[in-house]
GROMACS .gro file of N, CA and C in nm:
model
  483
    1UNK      N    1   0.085  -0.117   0.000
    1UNK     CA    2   0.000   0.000   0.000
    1UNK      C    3   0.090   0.124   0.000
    2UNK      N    4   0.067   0.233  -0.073
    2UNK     CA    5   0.111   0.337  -0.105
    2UNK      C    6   0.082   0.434   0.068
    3UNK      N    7   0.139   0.485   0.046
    3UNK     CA    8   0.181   0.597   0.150
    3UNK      C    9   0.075   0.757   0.122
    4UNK      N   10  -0.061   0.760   0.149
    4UNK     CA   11  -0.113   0.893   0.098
    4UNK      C   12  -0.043   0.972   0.107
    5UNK      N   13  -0.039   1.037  -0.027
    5UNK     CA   14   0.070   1.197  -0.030
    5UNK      C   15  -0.024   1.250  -0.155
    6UNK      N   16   0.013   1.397  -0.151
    6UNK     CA   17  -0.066   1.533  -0.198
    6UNK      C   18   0.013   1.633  -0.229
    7UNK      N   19  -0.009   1.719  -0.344
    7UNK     CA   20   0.084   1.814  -0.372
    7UNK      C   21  -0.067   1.944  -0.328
    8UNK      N   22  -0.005   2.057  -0.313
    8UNK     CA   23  -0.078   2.139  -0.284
    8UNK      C   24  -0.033   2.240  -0.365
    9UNK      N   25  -0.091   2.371  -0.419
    9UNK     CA   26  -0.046   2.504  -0.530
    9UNK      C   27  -0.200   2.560  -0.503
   10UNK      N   28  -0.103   2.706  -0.489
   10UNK     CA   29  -0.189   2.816  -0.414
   10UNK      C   30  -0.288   2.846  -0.531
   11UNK      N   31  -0.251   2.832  -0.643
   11UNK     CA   32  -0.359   2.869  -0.739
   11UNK      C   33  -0.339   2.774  -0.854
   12UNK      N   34  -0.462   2.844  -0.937
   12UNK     CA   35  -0.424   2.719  -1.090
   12UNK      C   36  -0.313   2.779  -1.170
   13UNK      N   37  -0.251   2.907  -1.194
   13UNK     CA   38  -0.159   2.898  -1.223
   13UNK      C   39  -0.025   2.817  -1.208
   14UNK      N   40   0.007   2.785  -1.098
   14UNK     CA   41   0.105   2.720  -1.038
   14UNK      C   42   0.130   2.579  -1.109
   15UNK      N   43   0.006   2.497  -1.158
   15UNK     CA   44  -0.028   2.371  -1.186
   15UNK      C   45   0.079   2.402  -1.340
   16UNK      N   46   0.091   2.501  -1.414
   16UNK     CA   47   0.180   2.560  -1.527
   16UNK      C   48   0.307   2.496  -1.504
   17UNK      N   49   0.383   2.482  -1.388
   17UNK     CA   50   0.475   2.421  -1.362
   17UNK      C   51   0.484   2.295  -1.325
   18UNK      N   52   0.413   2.224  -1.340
   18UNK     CA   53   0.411   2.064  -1.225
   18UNK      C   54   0.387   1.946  -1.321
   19UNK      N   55   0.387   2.005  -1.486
   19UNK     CA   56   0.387   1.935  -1.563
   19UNK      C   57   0.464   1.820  -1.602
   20UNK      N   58   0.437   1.688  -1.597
   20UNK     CA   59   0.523   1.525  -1.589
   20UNK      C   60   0.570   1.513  -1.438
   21UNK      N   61   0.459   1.602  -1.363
   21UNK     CA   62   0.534   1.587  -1.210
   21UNK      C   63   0.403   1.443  -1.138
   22UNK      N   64   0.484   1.361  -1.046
   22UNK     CA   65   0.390   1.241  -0.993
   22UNK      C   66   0.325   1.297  -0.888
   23UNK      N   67   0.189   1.372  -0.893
   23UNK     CA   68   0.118   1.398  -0.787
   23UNK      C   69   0.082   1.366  -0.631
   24UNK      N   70   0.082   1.281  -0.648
   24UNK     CA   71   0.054   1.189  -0.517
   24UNK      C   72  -0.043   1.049  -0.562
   25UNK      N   73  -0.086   1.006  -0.416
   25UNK     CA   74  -0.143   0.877  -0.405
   25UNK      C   75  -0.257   0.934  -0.317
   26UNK      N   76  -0.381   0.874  -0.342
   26UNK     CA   77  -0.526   0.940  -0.222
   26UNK      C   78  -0.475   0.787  -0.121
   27UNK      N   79  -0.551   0.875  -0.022
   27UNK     CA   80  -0.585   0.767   0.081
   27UNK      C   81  -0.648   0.651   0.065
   28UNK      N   82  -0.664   0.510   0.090
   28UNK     CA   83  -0.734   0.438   0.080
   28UNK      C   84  -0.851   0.421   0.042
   29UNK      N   85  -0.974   0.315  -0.014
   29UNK     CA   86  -1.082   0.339  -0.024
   29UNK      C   87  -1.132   0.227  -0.052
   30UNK      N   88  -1.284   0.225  -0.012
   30UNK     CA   89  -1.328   0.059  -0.057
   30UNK      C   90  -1.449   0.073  -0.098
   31UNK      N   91  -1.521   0.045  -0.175
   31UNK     CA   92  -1.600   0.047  -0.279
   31UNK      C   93  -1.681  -0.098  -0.215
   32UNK      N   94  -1.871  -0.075  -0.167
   32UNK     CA   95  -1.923  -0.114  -0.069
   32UNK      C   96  -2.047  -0.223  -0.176
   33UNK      N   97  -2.091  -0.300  -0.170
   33UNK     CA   98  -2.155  -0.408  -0.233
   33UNK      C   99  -2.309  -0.299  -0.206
   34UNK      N  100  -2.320  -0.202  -0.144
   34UNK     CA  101  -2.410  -0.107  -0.092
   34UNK      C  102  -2.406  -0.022  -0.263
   35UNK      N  103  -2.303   0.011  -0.243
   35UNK     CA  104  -2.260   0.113  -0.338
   35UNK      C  105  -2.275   0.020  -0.514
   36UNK      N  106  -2.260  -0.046  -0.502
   36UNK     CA  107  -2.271  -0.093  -0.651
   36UNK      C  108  -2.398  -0.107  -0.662
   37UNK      N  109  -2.475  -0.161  -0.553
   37UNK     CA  110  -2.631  -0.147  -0.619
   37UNK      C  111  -2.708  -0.048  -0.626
   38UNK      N  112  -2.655   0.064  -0.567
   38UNK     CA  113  -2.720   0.190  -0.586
   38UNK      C  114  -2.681   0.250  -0.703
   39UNK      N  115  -2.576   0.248  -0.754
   39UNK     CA  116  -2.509   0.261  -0.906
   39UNK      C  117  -2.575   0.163  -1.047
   40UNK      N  118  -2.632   0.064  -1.014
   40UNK     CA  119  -2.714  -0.036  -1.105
   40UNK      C  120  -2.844   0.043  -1.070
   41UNK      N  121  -2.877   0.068  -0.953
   41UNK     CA  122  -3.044   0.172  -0.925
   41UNK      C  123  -3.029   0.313  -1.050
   42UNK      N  124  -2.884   0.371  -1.005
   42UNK     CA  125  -2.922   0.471  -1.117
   42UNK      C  126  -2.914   0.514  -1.238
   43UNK      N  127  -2.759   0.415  -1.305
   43UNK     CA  128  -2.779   0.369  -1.444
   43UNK      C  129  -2.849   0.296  -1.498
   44UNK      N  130  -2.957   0.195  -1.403
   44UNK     CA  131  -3.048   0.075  -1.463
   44UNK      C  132  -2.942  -0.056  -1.531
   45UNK      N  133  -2.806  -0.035  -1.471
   45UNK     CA  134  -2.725  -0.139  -1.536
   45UNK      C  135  -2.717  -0.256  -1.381
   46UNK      N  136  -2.864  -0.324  -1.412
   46UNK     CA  137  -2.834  -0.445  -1.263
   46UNK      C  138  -2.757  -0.611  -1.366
   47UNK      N  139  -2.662  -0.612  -1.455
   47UNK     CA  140  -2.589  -0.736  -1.479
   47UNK      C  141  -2.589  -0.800  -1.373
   48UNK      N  142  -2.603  -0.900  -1.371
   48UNK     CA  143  -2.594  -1.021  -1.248
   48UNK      C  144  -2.423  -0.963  -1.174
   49UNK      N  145  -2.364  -0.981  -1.240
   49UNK     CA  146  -2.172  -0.978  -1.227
   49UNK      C  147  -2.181  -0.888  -1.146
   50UNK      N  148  -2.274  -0.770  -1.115
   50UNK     CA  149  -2.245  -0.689  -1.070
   50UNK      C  150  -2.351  -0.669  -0.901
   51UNK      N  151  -2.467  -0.724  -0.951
   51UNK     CA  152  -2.542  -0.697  -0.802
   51UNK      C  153  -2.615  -0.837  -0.755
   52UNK      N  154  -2.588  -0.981  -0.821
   52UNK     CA  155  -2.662  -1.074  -0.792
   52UNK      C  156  -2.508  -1.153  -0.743
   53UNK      N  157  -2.508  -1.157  -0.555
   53UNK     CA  158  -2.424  -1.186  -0.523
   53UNK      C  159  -2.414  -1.341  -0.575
   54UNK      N  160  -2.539  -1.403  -0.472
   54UNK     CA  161  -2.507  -1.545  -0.452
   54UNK      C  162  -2.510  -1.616  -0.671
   55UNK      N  163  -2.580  -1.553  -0.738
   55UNK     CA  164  -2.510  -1.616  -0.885
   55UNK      C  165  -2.367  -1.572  -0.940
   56UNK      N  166  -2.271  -1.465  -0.867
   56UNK     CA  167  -2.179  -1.430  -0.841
   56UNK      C  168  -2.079  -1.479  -0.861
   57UNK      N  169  -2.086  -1.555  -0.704
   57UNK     CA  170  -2.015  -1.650  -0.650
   57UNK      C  171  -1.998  -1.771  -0.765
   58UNK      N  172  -2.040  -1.825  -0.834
   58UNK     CA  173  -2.031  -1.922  -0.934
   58UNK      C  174  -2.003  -1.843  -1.059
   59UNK      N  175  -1.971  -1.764  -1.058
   59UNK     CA  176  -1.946  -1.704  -1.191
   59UNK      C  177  -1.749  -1.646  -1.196
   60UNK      N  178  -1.774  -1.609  -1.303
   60UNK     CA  179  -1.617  -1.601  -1.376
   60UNK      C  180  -1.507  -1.523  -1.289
   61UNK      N  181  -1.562  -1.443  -1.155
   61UNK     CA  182  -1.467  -1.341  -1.122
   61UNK      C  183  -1.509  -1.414  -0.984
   62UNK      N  184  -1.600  -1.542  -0.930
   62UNK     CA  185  -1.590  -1.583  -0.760
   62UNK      C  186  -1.677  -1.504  -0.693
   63UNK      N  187  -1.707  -1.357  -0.790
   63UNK     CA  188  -1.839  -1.262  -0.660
   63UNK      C  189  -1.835  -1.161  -0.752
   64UNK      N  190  -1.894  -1.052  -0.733
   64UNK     CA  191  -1.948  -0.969  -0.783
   64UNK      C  192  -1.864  -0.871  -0.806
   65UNK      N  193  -1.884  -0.794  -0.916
   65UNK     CA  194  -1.766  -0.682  -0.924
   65UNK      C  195  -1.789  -0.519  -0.956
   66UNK      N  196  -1.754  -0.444  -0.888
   66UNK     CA  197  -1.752  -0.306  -0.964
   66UNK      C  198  -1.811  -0.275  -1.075
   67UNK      N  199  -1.895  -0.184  -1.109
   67UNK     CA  200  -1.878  -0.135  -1.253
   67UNK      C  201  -1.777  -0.058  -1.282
   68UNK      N  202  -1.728  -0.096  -1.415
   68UNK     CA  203  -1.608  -0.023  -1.409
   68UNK      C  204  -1.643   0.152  -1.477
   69UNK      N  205  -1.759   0.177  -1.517
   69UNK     CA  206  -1.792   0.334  -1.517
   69UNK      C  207  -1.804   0.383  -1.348
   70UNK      N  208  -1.853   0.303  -1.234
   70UNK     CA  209  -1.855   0.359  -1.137
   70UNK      C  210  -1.706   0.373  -1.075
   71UNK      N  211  -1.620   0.280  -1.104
   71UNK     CA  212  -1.449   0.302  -1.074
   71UNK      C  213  -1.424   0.411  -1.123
   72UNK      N  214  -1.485   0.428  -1.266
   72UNK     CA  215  -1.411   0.597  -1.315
   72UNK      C  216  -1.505   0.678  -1.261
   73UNK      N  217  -1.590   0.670  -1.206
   73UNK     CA  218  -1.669   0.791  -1.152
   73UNK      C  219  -1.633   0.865  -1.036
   74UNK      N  220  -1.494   0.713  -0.938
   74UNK     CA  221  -1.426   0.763  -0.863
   74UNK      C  222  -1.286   0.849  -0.867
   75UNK      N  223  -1.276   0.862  -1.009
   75UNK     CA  224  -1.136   0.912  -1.077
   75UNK      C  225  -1.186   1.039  -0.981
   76UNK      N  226  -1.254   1.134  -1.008
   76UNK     CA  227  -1.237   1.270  -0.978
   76UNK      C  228  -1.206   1.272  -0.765
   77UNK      N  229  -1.319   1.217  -0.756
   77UNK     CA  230  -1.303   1.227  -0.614
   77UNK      C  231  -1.171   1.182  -0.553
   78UNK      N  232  -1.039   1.052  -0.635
   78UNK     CA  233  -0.911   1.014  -0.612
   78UNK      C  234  -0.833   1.160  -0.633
   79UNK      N  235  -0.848   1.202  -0.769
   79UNK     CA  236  -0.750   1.298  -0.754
   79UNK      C  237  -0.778   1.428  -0.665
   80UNK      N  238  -0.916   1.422  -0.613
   80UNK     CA  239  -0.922   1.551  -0.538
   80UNK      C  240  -0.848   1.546  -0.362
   81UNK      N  241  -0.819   1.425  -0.351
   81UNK     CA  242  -0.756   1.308  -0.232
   81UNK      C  243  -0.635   1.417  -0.264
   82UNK      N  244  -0.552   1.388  -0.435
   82UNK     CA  245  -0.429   1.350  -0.438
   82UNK      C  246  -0.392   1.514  -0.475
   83UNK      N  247  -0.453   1.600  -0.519
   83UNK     CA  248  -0.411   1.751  -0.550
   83UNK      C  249  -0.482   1.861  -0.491
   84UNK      N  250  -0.474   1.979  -0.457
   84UNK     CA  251  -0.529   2.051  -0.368
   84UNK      C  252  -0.498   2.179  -0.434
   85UNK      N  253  -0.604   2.299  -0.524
   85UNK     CA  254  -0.579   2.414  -0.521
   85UNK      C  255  -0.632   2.447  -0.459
   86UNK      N  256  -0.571   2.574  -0.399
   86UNK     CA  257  -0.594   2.643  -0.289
   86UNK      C  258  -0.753   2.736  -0.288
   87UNK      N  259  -0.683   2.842  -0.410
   87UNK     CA  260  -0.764   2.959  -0.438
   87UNK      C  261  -0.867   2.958  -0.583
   88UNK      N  262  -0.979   2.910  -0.630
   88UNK     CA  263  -0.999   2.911  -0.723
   88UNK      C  264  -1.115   2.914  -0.746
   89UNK      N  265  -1.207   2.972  -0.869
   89UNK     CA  266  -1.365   3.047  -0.862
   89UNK      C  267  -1.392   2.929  -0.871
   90UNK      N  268  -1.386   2.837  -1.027
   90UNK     CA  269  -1.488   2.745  -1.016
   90UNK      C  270  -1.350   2.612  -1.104
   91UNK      N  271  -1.416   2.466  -1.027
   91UNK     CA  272  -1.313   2.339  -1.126
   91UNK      C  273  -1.464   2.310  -1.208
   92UNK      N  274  -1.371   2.230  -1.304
   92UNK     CA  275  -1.455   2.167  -1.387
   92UNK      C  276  -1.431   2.020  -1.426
   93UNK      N  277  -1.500   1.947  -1.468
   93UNK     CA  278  -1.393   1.859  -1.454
   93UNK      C  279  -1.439   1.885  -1.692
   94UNK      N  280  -1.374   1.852  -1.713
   94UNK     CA  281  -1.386   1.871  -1.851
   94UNK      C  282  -1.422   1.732  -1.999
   95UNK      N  283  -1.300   1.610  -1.911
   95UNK     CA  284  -1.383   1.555  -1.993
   95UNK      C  285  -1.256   1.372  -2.013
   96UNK      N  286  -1.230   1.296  -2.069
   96UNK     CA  287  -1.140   1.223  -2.054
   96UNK      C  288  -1.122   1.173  -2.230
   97UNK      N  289  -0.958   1.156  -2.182
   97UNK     CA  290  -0.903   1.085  -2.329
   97UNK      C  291  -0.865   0.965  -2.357
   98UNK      N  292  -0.847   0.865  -2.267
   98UNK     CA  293  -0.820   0.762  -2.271
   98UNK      C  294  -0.893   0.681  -2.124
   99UNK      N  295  -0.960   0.567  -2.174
   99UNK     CA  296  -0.987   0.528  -1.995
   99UNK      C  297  -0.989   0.326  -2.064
  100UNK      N  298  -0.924   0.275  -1.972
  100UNK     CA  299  -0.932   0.106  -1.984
  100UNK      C  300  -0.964   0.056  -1.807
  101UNK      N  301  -1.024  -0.054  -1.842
  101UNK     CA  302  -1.077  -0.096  -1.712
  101UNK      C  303  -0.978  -0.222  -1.735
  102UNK      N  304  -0.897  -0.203  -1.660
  102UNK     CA  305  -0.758  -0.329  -1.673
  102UNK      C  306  -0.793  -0.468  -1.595
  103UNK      N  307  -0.807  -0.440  -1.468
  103UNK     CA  308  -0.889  -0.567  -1.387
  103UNK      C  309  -1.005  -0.556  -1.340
  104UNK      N  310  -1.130  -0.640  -1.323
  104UNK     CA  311  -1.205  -0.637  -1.243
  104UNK      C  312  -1.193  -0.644  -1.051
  105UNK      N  313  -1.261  -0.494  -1.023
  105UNK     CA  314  -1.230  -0.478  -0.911
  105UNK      C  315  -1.362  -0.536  -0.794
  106UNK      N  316  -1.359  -0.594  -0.710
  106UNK     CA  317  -1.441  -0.692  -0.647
  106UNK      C  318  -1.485  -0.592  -0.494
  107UNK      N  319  -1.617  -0.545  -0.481
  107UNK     CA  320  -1.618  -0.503  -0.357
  107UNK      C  321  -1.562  -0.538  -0.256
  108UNK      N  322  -1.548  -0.414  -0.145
  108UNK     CA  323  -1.444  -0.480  -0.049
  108UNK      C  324  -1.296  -0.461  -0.039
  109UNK      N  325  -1.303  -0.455  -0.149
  109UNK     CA  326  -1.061  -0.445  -0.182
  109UNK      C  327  -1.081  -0.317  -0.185
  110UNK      N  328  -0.971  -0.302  -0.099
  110UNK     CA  329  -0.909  -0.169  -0.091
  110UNK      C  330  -0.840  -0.120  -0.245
  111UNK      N  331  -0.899   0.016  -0.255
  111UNK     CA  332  -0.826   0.082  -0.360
  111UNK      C  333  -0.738   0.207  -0.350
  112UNK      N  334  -0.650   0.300  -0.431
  112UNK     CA  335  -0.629   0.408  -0.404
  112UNK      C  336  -0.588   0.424  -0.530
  113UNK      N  337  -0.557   0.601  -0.571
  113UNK     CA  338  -0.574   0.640  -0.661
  113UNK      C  339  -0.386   0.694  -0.663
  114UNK      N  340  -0.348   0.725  -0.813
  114UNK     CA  341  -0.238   0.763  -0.835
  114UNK      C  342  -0.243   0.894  -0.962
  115UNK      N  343  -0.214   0.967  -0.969
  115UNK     CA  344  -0.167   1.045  -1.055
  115UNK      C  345  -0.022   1.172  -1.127
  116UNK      N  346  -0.003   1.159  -1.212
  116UNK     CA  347   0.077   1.221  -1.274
  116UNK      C  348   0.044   1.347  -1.377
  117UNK      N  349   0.062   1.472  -1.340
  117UNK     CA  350   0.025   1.572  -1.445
  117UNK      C  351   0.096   1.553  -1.581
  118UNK      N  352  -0.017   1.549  -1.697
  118UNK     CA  353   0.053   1.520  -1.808
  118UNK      C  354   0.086   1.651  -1.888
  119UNK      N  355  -0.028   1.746  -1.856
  119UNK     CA  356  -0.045   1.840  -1.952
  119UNK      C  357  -0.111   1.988  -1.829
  120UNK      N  358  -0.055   2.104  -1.885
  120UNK     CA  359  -0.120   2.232  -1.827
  120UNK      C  360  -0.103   2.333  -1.916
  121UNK      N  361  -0.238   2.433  -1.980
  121UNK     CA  362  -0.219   2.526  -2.068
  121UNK      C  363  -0.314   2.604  -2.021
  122UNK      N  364  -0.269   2.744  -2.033
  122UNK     CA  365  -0.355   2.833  -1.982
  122UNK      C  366  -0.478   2.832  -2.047
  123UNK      N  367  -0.585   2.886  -2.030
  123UNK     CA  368  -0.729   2.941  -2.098
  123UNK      C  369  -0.787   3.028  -2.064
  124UNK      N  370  -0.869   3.083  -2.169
  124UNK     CA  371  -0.964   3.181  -2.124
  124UNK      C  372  -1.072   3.204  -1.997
  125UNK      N  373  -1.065   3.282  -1.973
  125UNK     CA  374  -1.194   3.294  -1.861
  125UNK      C  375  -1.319   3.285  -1.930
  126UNK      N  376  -1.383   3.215  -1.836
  126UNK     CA  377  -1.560   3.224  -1.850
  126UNK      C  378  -1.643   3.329  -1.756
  127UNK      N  379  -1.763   3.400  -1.823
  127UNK     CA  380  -1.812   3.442  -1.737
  127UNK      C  381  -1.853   3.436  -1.624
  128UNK      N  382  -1.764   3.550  -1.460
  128UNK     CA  383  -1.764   3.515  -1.340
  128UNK      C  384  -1.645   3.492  -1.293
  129UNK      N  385  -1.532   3.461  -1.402
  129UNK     CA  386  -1.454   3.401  -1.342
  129UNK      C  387  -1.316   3.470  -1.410
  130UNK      N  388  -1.206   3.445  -1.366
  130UNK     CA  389  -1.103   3.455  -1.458
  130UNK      C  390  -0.995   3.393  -1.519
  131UNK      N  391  -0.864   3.399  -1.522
  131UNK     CA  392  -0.875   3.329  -1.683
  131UNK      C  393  -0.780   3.185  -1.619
  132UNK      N  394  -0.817   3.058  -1.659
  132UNK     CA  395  -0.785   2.930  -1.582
  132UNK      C  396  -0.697   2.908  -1.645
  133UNK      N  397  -0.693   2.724  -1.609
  133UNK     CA  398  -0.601   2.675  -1.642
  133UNK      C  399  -0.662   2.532  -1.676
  134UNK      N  400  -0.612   2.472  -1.817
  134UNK     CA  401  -0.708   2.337  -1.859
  134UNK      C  402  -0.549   2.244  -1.823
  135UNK      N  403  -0.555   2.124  -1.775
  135UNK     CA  404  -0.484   1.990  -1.715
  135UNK      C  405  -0.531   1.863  -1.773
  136UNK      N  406  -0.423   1.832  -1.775
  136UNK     CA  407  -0.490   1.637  -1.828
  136UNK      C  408  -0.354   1.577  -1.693
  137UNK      N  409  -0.447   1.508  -1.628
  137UNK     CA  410  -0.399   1.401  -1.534
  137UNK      C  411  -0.401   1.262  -1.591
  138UNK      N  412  -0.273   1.195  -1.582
  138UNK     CA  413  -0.359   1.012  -1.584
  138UNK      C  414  -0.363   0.965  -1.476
  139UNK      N  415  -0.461   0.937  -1.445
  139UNK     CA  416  -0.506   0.858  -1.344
  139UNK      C  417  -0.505   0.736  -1.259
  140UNK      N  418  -0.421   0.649  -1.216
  140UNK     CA  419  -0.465   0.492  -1.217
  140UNK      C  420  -0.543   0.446  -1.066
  141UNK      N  421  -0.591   0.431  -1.098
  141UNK     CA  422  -0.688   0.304  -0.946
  141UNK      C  423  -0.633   0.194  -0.984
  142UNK      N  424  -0.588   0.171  -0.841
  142UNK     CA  425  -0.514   0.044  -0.835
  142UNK      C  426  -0.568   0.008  -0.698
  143UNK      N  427  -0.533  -0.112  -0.704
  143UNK     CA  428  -0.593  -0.220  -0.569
  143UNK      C  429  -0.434  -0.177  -0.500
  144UNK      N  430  -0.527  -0.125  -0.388
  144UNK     CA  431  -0.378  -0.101  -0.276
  144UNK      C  432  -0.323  -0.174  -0.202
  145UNK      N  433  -0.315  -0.296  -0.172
  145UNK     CA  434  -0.229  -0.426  -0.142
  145UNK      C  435  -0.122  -0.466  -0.203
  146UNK      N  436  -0.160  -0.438  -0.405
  146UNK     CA  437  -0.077  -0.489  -0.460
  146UNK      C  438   0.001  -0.402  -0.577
  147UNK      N  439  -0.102  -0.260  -0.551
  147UNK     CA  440   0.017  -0.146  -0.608
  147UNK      C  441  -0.062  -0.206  -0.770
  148UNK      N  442  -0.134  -0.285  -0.841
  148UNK     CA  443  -0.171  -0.292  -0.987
  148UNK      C  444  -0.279  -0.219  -1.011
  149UNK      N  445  -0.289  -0.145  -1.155
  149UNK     CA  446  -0.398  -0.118  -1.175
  149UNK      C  447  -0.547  -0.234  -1.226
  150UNK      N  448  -0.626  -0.101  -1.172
  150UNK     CA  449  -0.809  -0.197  -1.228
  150UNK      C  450  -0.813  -0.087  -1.297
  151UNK      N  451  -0.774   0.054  -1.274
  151UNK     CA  452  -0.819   0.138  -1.384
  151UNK      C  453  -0.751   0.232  -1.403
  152UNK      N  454  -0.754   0.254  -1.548
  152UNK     CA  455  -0.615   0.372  -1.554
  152UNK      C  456  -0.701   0.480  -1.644
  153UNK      N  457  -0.717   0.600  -1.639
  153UNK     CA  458  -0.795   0.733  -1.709
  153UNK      C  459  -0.699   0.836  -1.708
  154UNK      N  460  -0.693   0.880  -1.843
  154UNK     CA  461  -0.668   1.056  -1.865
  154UNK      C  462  -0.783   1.147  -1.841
  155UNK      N  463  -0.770   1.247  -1.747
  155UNK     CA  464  -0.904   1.289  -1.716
  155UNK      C  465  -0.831   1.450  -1.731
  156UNK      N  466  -0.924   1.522  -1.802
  156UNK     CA  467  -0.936   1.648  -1.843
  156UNK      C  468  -0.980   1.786  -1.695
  157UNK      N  469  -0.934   1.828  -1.656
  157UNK     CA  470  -1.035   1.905  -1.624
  157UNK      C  471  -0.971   2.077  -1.627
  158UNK      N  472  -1.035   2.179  -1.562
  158UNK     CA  473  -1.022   2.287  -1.546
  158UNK      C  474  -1.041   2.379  -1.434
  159UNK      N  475  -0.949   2.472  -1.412
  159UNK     CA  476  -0.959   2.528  -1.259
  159UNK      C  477  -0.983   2.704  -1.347
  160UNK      N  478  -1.030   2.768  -1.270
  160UNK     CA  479  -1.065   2.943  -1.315
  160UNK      C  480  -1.053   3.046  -1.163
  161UNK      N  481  -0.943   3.123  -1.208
  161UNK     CA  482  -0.931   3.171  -1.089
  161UNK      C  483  -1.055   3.313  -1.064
   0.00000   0.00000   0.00000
């Protein structure tokens, strides 16, 4: 298991510099057999694999597993673990360029998140706000026991000071 660590920058400018820099690791996290069926409640995606324990258990993965859109749904909330601006009107998250669901992740296992800034370019302001900064992070969720990824995402987003 990774060691939670966090970079912190007083504003989104700052992020201008931290480019190919390894962000940190979020704290731990475990993803609740609670939580996947409320995620099949609100996409309407109930696959057996995913919320029918006991046919589960006899099936290809031993028990039930994650969706892997709800693993990336945890991308944002990992990196907000793993980076911290200080001062800023509004984030966004913007949008993703690459995402693979590498292993199936099984409620229960501990996960944590990793990232590396790939990309930072200034931008325009939107009304309200002034003028930001657009980022591409990659992302990986990995099972924190064994340090591998279940999911790895480039995730887009934007900070406006």
């Amino acid at each position: 298991m990774r060691t939670a660590s966090r970079t912190i920058v007083r504003s989104p400018g700052d992020l201008l510099d931290l480019v190919g820099t390894e962000l940190g690791a979020s704290a731990p996290q475990v993803v609740t057999q609670r939580q996947i069926d409320q995620f099949a409640d609100v996409t309407g995606d109930h696959q057996w694999i995913h919320v029918d324990v006991e046919r589960a258990r006899s099936g290809p993965f031993g028990t039930t597993v994650v969706h892997g859109f709800l693993t990336l749904a945890l991308v944002p909330r990992l990196l907000a673990d793993i980076l911290e601006v200080q001062t800023f009107a509004m984030g966004v998250n913007y949008g993703l360029d690459r995402v693979r669901f590498v292993r199936p992740l099984p409620p229960g296992v501990p996960i944590q998140g990793t990232a590396t800034l790939v990309s930072a370019q200034p931008i325009a302001a939107v009304p309200g706000t002034g003028d930001g900064v657009q980022t591409k992070a990659s992302v990986t969720v990995e099972f924190a026991d064994q340090s591998t990824p279940c999911c790895v995402a480039e995730i887009l987003f934007r900070y406006y000071s």
